[in-house]
Short mmCIF file of C-alpha atoms in Angstrom, two decimals:
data_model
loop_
_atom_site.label_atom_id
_atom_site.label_comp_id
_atom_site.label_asym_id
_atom_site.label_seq_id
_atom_site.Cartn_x
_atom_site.Cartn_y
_atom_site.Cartn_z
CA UNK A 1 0.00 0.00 0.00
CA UNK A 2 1.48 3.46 -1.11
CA UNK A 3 2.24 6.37 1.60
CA UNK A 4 -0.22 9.01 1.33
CA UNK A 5 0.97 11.90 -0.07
CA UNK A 6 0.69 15.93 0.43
CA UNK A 7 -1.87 16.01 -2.30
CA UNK A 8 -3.41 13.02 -0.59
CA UNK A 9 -3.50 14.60 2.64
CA UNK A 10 -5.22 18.31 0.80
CA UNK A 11 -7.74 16.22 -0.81
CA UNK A 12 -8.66 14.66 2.06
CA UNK A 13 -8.89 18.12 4.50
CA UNK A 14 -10.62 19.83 1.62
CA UNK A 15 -8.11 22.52 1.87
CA UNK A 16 -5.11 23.53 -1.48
CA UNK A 17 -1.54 21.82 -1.53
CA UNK A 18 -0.40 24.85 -1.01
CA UNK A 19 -1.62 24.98 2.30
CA UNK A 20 -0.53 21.45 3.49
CA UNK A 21 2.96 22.68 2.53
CA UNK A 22 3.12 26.00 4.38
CA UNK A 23 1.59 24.37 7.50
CA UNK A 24 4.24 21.71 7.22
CA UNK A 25 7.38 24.48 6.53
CA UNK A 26 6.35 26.44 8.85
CA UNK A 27 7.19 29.58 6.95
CA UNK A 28 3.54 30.93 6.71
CA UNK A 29 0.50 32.15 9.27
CA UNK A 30 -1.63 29.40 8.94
CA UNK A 31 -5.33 29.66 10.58
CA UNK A 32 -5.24 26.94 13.95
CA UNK A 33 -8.43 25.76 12.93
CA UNK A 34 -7.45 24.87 9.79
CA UNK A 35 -4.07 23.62 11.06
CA UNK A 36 -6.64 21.25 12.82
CA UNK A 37 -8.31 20.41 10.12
CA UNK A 38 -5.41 19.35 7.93
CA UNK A 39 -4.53 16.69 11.52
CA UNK A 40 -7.66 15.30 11.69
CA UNK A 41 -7.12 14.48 7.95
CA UNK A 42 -3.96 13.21 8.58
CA UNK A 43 -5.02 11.05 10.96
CA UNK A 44 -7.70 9.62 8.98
CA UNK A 45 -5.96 8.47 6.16
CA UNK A 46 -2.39 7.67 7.79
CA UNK A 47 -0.01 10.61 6.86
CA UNK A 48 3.29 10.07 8.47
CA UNK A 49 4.08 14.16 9.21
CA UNK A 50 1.29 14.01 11.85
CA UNK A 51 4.22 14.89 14.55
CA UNK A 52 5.46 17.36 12.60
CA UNK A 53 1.22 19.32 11.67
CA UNK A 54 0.65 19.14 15.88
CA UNK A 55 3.84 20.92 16.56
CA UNK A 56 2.55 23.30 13.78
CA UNK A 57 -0.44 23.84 15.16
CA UNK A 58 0.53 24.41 18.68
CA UNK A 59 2.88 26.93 17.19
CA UNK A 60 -0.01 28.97 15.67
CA UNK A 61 -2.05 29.18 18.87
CA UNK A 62 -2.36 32.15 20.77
CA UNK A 63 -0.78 31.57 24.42
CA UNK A 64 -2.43 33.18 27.63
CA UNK A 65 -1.38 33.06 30.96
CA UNK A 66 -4.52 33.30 33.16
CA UNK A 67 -4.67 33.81 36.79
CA UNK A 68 -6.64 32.15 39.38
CA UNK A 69 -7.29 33.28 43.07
CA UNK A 70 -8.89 30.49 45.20
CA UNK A 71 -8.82 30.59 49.25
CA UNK A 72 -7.81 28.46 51.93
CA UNK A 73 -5.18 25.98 50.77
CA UNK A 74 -6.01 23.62 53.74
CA UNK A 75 -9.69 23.32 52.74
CA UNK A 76 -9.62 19.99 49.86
CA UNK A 77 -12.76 21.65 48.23
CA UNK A 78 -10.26 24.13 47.23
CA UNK A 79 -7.76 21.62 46.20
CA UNK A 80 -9.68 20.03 43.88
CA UNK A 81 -10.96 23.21 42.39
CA UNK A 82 -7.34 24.39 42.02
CA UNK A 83 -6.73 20.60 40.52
CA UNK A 84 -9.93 20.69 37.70
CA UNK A 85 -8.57 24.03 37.12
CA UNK A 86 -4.70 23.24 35.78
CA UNK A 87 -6.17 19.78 34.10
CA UNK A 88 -8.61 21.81 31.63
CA UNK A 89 -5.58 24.48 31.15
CA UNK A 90 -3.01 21.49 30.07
CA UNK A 91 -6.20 20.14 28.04
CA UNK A 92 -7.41 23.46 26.18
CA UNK A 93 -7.64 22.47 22.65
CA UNK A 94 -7.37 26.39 20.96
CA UNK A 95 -4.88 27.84 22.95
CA UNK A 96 -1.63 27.50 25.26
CA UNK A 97 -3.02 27.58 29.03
CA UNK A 98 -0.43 29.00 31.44
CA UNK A 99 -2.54 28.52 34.33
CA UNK A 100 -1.10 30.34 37.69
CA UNK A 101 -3.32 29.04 40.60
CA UNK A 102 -3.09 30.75 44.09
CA UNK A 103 -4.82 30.43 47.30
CA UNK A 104 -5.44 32.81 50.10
CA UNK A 105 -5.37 31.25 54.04
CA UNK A 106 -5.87 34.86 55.37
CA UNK A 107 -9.93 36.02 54.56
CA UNK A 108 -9.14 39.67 54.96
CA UNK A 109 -10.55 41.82 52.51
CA UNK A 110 -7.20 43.84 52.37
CA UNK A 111 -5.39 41.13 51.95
CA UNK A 112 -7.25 39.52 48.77
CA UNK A 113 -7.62 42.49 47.09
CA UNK A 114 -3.58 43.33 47.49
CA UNK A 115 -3.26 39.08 46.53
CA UNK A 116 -5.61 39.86 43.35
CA UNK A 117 -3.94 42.98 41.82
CA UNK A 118 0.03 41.61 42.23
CA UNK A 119 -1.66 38.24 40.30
CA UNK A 120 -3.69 40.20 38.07
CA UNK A 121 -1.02 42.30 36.83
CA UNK A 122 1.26 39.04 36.16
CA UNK A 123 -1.52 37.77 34.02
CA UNK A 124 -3.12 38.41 30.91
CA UNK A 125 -6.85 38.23 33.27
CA UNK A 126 -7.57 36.65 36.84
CA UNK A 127 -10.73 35.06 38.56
CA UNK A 128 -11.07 35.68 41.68
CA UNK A 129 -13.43 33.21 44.80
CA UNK A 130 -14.04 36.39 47.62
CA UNK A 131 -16.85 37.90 49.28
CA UNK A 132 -17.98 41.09 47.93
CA UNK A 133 -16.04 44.13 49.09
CA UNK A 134 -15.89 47.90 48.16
CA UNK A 135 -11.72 47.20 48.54
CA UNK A 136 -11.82 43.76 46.51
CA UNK A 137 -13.84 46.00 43.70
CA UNK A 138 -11.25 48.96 43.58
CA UNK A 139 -8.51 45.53 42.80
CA UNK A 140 -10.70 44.99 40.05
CA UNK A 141 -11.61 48.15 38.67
CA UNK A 142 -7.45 49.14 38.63
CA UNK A 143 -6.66 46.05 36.63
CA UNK A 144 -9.43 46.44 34.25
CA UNK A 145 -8.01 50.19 33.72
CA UNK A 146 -4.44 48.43 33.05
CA UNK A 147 -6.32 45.81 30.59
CA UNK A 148 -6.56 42.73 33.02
CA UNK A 149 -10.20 41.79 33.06
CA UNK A 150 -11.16 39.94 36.40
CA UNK A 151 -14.23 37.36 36.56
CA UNK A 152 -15.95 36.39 39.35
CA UNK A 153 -16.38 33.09 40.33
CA UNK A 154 -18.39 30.65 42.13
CA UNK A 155 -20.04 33.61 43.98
CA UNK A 156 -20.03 37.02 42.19
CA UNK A 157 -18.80 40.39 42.51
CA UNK A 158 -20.86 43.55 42.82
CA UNK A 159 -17.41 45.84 40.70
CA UNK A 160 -19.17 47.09 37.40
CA UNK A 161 -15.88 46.99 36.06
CA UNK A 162 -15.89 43.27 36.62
CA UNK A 163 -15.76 41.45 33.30
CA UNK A 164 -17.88 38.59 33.92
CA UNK A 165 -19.39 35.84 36.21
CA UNK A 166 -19.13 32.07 36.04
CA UNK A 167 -21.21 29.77 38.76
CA UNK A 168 -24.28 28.23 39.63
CA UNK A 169 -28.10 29.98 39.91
CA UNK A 170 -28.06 30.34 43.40
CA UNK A 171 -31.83 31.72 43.42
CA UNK A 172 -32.17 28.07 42.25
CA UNK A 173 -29.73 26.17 44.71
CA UNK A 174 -30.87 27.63 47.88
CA UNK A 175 -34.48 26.56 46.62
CA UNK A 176 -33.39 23.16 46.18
CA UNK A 177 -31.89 22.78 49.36
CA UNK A 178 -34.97 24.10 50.99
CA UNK A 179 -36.98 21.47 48.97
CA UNK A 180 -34.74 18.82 50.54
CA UNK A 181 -35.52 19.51 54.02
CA UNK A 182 -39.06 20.37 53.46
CA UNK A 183 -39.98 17.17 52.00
CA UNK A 184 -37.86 14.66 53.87
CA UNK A 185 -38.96 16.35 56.93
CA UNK A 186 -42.55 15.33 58.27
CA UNK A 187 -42.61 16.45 62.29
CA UNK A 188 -42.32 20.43 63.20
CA UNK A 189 -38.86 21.39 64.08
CA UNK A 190 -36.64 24.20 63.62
CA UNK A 191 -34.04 24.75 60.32
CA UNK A 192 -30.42 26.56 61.16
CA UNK A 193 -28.86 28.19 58.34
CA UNK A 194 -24.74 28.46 58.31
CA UNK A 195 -23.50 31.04 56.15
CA UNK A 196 -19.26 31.70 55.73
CA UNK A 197 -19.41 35.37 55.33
CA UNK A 198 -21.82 37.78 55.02
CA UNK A 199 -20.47 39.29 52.08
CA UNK A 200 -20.53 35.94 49.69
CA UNK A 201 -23.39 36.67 47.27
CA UNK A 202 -23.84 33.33 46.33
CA UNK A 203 -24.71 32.42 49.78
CA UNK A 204 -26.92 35.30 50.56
CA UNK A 205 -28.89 34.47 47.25
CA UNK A 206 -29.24 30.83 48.10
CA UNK A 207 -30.20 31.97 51.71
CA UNK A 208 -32.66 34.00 50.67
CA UNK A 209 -34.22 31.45 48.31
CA UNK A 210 -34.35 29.05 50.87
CA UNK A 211 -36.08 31.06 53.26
CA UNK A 212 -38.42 32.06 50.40
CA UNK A 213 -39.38 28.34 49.76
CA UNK A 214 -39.99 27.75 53.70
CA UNK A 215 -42.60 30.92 53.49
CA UNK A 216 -44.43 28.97 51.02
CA UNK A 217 -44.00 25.35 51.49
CA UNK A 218 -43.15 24.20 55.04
CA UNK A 219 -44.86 25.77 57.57
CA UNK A 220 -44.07 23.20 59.90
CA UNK A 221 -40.71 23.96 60.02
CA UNK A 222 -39.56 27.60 61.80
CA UNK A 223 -35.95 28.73 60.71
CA UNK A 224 -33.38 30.26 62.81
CA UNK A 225 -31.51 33.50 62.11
CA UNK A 226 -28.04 32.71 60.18
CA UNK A 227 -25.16 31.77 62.17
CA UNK A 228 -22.09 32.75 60.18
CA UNK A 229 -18.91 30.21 60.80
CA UNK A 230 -16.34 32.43 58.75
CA UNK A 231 -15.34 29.30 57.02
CA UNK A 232 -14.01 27.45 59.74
CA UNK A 233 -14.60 24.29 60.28
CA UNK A 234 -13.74 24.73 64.12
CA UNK A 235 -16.53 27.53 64.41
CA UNK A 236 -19.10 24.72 62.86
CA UNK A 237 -18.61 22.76 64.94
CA UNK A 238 -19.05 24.46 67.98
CA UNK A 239 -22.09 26.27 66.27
CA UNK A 240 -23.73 22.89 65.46
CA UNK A 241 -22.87 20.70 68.98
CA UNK A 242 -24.43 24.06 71.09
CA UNK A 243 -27.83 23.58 68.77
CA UNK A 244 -28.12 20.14 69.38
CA UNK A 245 -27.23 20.35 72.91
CA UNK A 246 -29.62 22.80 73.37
CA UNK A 247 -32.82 22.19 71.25
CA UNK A 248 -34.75 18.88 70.71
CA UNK A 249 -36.86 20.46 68.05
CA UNK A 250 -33.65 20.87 65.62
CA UNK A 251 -34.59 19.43 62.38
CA UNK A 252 -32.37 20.87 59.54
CA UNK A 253 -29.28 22.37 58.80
CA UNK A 254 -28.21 24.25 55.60
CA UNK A 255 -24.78 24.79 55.39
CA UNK A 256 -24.41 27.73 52.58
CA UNK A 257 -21.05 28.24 52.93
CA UNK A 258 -17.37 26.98 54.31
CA UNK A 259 -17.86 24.48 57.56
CA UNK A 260 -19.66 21.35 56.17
CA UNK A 261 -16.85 18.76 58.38
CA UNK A 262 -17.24 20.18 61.46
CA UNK A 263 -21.17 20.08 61.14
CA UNK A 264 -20.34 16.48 60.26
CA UNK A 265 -18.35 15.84 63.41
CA UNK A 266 -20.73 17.39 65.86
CA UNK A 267 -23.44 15.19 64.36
CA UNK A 268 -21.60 12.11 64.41
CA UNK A 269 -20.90 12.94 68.26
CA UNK A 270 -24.72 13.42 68.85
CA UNK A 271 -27.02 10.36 69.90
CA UNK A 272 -28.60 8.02 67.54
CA UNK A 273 -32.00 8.88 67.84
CA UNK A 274 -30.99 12.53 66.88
CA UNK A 275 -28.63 11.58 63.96
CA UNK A 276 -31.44 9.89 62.23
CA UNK A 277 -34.33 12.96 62.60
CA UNK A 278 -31.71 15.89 61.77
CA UNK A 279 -31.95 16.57 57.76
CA UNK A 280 -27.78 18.29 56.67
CA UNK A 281 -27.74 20.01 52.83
CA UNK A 282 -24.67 21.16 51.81
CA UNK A 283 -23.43 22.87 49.15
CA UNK A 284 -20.25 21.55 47.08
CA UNK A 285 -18.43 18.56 47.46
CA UNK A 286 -14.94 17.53 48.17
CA UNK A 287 -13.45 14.04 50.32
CA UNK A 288 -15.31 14.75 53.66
CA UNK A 289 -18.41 15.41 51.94
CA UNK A 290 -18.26 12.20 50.26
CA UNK A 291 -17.41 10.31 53.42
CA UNK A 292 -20.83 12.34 55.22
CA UNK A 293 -23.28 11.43 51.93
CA UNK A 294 -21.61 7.56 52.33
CA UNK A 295 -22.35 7.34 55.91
CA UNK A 296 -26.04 8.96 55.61
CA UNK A 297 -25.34 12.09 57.76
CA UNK A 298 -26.27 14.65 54.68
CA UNK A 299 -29.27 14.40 52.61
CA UNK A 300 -28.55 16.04 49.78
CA UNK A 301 -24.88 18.08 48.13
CA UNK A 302 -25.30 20.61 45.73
CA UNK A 303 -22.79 21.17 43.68
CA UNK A 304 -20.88 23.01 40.99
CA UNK A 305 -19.76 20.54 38.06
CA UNK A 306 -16.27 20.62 38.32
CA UNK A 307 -14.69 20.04 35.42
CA UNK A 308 -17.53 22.08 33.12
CA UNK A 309 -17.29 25.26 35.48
CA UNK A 310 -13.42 25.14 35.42
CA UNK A 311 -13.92 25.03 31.10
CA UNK A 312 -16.47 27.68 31.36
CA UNK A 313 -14.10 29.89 33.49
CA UNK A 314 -11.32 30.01 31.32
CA UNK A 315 -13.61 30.08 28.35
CA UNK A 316 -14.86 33.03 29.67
CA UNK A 317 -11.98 34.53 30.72
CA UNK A 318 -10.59 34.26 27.18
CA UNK A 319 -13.67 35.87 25.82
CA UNK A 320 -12.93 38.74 28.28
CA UNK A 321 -9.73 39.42 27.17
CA UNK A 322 -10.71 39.24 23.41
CA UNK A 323 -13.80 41.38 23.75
CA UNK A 324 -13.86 44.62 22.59
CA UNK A 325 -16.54 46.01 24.33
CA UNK A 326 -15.77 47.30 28.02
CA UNK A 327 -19.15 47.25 29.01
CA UNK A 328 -20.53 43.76 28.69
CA UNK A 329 -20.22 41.39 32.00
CA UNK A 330 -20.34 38.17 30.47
CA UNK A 331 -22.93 35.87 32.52
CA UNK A 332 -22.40 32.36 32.45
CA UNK A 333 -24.14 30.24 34.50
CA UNK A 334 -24.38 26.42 34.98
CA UNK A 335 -26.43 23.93 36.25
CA UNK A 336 -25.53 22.58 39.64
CA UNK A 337 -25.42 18.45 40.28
CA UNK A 338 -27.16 16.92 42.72
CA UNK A 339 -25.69 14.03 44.70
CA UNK A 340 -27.73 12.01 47.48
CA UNK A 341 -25.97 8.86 49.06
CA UNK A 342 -27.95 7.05 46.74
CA UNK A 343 -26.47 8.08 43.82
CA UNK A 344 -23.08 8.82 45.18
#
């Protein structure tokens, strides 16, 4: 059987000879997606420069380094965000992903917004995981006025100058999670909300939904003002053993925000009988929240889709840097998973 040839190969891609050979010398600008074309081709049909088309094509693609600003290293939601993150950079397809991924430990709003701007300016744009503050939006406005657009994500940002917003309807997810208790929930009792911060939109949306579902659909069940735990486990914990220490009546808990294992601990430390009538949503999902769903302690995690939100992020953070309209905040919002035990 004969070696395909060049004219084999153009035939085949539907594209001129011409083109095969300056994609293959390397002495011409040569469209990516064509590039691609001309490799699937090759592939097809057996061409033996298929080596020598990729390293064209990765030659022709623009390169971006993006930044990303996560929090609390020790928490392994975080981890595994940071982790989904750098395997769809390595993976992007129609560009070269230099993804720099950082975490803040210390929650101070002066302290994120001083993180974001000395990573924004080392980067061609930055997303940013931060509660919403006036100081966090003057970091964002001063890199968009030095051409570094920032998006928000997971919970957004209330900066006009912010270029966009990737996460999950919250409106939506704190409904859900209200649903959840509601329904599995047959005896009066009280619900306790846990929020991390009062400044994270996405849990004061989800809060507010869920109190708006308990108004209409479970008037059996009172709820309790918020308790914030400022994402710390330790704070959870103490929050959630005092409640069940204190009230028989405690039926659900909603954990909106940072704090899910040490709600987990203080109900594995509580009796039996308690255990089985207390109803735990949660939102997101990392090892411990696995281990809780296995063991039958939470009802219900809702939760971003991983590796789709971490596509959609630096999809969108490429459109923000190619757009050349200031004005438009791109909105980009994904459905959230839902994971039981049963379907864990």
């Amino acid at each position: 059987m004969n070696r395909p040839t060049i004219a084999d190969l153009a035939k085949a891609a539907n594209v001129s000879v011409s083109t095969v050979n300056r994609i293959l010398a390397g002495s011409a600008s040569v469209r990516t997606a064509t590039i691609q074309r001309v490799q699937n081709a090759a592939d097809e049909i057996g061409y033996y420069g298929l080596g020598t088309i990729e390293a064209r094509k990765q030659e022709s693609m623009p390169s971006y380094r993006l930044g990303f600003l996560l929090q609390q290293s020790t928490r392994e939601l975080y981890q595994l965000i940071g982790q989904k993150i750098r395997e769809a950079a390595a993976g992007w397809r129609d560009a070269r992903i230099d993804a720099a991924v950082e975490f803040v430990d210390h929650l101070e709003p002066e302290n994120i917004a001083a993180r974001l701007k000395t990573l924004g300016r080392a980067c061609d744009a930055a997303a940013v995981v931060a509660g919403d503050h006036p100081l966090i939006g003057q970091a964002i406005q001063a890199l968009r006025h030095q051409g570094r657009p920032v998006v928000a994500y997971i919970t957004d940002q209330s900066a006009s100058e912010r270029a966009g917003y990737v996460g999950a309807d919250n409106w939506k997810l704190g409904r859900t999670a209200a649903w959840f208790i509601a329904q599995t929930t047959c005896h009066p009792g009280r619900v306790q909300v846990l929020i991390g911060n009062h400044r994270y939109q996405c849990q004061d949306i989800s809060e507010a939904s869920f109190r708006s579902y308990m108004r209409e659909h479970a008037g059996h069940l009172g709820i309790e003002d918020s308790l914030p735990t400022h994402e710390e486990p330790k704070e959870a914990h103490r929050l959630i053993s005092k409640l069940l220490a204190e009230r028989d009546d405690l039926a659900g808990v909603y954990v909106a925000g940072g704090g899910i294992s040490g709600v987990l601990q203080a109900v594995r430390e509580a009796p039996e009988e308690r255990r089985r009538r207390l109803r735990v949503v949660c939102r997101d999902i990392g090892p411990e929240t696995r281990r809780g769903l296995a063991e039958g302690l939470i009802t219900a995690a809702l939760c971003h889709p991983l590796e789709r939100t971490s596509d959609q992020l630096i999809q969108t953070m490429i459109d923000a840097i190619r757009q050349t309209n200031d004005g438009v905040i791109l909105q980009r919002t994904l459905p959230f998973e839902i994971i039981t035990p049963e379907n864990l």
